Short mmCIF file of N, CA and C in Angstrom, two decimals:
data_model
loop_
_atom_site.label_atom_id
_atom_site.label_comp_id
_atom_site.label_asym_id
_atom_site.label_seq_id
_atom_site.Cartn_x
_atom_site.Cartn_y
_atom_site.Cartn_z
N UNK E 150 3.19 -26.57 6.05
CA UNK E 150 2.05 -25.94 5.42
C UNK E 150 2.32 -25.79 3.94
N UNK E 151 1.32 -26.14 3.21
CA UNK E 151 1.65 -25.94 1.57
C UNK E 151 1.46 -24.67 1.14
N UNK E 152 2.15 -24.00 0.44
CA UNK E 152 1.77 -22.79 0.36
C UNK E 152 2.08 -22.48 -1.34
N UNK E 153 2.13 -23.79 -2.11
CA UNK E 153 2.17 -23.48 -3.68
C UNK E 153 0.97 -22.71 -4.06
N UNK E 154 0.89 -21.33 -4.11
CA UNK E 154 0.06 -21.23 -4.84
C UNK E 154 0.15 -20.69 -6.10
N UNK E 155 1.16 -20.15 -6.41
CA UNK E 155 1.33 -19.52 -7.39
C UNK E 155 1.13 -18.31 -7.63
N UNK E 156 0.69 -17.60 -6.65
CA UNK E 156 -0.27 -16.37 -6.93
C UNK E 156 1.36 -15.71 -6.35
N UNK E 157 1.02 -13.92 -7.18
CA UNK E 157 2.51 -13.30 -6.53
C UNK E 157 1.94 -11.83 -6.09
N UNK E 158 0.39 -12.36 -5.59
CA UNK E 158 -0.21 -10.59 -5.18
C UNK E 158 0.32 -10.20 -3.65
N UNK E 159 0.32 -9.20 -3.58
CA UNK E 159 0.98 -8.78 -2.20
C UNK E 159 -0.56 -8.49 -1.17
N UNK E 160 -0.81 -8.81 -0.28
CA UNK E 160 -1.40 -8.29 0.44
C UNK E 160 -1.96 -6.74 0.63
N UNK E 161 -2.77 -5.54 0.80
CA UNK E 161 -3.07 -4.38 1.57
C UNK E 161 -1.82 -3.93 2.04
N UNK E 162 -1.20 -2.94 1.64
CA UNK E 162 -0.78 -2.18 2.40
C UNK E 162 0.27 -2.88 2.82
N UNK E 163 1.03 -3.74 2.29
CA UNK E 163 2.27 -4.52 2.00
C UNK E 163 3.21 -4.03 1.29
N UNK E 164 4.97 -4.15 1.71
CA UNK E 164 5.14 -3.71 0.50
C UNK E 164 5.50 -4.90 -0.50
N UNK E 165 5.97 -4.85 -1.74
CA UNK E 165 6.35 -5.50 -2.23
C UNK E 165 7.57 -6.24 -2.50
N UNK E 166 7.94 -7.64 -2.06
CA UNK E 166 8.54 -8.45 -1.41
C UNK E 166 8.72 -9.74 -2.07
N UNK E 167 10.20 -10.24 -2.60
CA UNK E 167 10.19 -11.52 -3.04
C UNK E 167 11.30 -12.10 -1.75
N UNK E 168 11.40 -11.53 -0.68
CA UNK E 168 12.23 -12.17 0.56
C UNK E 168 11.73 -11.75 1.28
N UNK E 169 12.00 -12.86 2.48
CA UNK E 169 11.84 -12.31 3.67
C UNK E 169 13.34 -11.63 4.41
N UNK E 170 12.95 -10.13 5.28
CA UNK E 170 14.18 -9.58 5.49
C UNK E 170 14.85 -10.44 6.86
N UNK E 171 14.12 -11.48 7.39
CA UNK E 171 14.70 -11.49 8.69
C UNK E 171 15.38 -13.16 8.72
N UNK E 172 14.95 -14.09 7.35
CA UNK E 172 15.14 -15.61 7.36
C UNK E 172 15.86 -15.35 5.48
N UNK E 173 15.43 -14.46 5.11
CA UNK E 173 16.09 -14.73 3.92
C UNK E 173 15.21 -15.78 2.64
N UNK E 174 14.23 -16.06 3.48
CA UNK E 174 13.42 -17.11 2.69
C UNK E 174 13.23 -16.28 1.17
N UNK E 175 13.10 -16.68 0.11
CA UNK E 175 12.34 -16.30 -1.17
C UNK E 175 10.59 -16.56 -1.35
N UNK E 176 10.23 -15.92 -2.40
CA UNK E 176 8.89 -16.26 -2.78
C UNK E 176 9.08 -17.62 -3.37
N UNK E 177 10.46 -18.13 -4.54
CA UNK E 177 10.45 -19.19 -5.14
C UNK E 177 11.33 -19.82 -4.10
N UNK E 178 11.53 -20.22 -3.04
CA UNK E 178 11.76 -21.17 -1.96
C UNK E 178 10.44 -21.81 -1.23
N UNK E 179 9.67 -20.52 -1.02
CA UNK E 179 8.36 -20.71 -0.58
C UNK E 179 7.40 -21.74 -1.08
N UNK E 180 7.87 -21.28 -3.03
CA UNK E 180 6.44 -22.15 -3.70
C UNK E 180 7.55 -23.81 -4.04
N UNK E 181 8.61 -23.72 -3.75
CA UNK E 181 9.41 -24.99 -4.17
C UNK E 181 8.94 -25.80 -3.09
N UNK E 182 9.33 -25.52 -1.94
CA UNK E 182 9.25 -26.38 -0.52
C UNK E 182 7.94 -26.50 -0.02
N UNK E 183 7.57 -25.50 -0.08
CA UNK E 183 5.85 -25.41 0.83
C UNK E 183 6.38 -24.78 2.49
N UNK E 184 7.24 -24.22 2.70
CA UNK E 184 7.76 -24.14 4.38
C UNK E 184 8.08 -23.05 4.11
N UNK E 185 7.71 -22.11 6.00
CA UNK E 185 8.01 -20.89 5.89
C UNK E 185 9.45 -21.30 6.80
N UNK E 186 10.66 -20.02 6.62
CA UNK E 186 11.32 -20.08 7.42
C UNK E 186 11.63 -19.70 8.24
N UNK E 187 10.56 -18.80 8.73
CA UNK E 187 10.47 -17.92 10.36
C UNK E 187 9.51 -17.56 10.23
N UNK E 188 8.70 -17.07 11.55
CA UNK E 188 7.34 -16.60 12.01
C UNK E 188 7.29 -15.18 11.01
N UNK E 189 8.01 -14.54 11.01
CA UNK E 189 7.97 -13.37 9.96
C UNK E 189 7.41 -13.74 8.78
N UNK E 190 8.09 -15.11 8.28
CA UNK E 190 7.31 -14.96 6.93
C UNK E 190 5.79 -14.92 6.49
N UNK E 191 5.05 -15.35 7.99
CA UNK E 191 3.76 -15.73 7.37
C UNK E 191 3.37 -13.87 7.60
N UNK E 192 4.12 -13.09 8.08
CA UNK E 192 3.89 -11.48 7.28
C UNK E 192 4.13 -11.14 6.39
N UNK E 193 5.26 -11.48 5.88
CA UNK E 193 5.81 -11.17 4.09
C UNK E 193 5.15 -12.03 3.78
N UNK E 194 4.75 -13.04 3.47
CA UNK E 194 3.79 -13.84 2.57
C UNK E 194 2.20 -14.16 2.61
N UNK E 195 2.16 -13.11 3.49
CA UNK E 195 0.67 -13.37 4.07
C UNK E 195 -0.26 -13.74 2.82
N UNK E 196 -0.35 -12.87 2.01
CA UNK E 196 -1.49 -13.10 0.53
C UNK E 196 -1.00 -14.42 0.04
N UNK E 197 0.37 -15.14 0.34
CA UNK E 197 0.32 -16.64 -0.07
C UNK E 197 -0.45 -17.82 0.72
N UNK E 198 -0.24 -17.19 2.14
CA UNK E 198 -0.80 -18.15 3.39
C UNK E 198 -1.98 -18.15 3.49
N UNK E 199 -2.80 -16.73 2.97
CA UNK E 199 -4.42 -16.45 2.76
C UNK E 199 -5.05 -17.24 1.64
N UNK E 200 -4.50 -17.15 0.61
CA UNK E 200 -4.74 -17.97 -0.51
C UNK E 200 -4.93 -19.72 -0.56
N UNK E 201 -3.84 -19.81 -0.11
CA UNK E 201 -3.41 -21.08 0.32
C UNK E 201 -4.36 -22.11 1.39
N UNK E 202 -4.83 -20.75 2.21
CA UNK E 202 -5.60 -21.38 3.52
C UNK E 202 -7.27 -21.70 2.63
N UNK E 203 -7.56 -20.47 2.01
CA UNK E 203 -8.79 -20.54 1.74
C UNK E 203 -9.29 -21.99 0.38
N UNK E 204 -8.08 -22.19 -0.49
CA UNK E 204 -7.76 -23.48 -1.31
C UNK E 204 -8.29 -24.62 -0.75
N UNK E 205 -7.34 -24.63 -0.14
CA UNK E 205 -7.53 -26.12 1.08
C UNK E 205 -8.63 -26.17 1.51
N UNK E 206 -9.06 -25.27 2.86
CA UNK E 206 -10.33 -25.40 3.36
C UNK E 206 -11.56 -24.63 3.20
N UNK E 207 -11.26 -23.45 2.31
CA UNK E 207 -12.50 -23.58 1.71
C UNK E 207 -13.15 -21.98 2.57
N UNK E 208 -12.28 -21.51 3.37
CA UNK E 208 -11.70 -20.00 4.36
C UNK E 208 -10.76 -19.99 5.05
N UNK E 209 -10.68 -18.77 5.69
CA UNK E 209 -9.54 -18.34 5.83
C UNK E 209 -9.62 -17.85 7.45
N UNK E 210 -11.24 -18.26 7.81
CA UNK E 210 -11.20 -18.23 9.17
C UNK E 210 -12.20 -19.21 9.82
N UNK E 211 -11.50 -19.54 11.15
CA UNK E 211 -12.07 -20.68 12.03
C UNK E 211 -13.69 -20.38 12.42
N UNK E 212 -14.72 -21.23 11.79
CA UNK E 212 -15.96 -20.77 11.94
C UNK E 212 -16.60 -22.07 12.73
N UNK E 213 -15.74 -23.15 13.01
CA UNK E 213 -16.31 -24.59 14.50
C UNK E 213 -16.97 -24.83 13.50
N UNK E 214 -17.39 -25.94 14.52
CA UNK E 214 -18.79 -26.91 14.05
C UNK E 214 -20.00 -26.34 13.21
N UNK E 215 -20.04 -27.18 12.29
CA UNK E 215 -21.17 -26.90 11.72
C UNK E 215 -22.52 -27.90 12.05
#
């Protein structure tokens, strides 16, 4: 999943986070590679994966066939 976005906002009620505590991943590993490195991260990085999702396709949730 690409997840360059550049953006370094934290999510709601997040705290503020340039690792993940459970893979060790970074925010600048994140935007180098594009890969999370455990299911945790897409919680610590959620406002990257939201961002990221809505870029690409345009939202951030599955709305089917149009």
């Amino acid at each position: 999943m690409e997840a360059k976005t550049g953006s370094g906002d934290i999510g709601a009620g997040q705290a503020s986070t340039d690792i993940c505590p459970k893979c060790g991943l970074t925010r600048a590993d994140l935007y180098q590679n594009g890969h999370m490195g455990c299911a945790f991260c897409y919680e610590i990085f959620e406002s990257e994966v939201l961002h990221a999702l809505s870029r690409i396709h345009g939202a951030v949730e599955h709305i089917g066939k149009a």
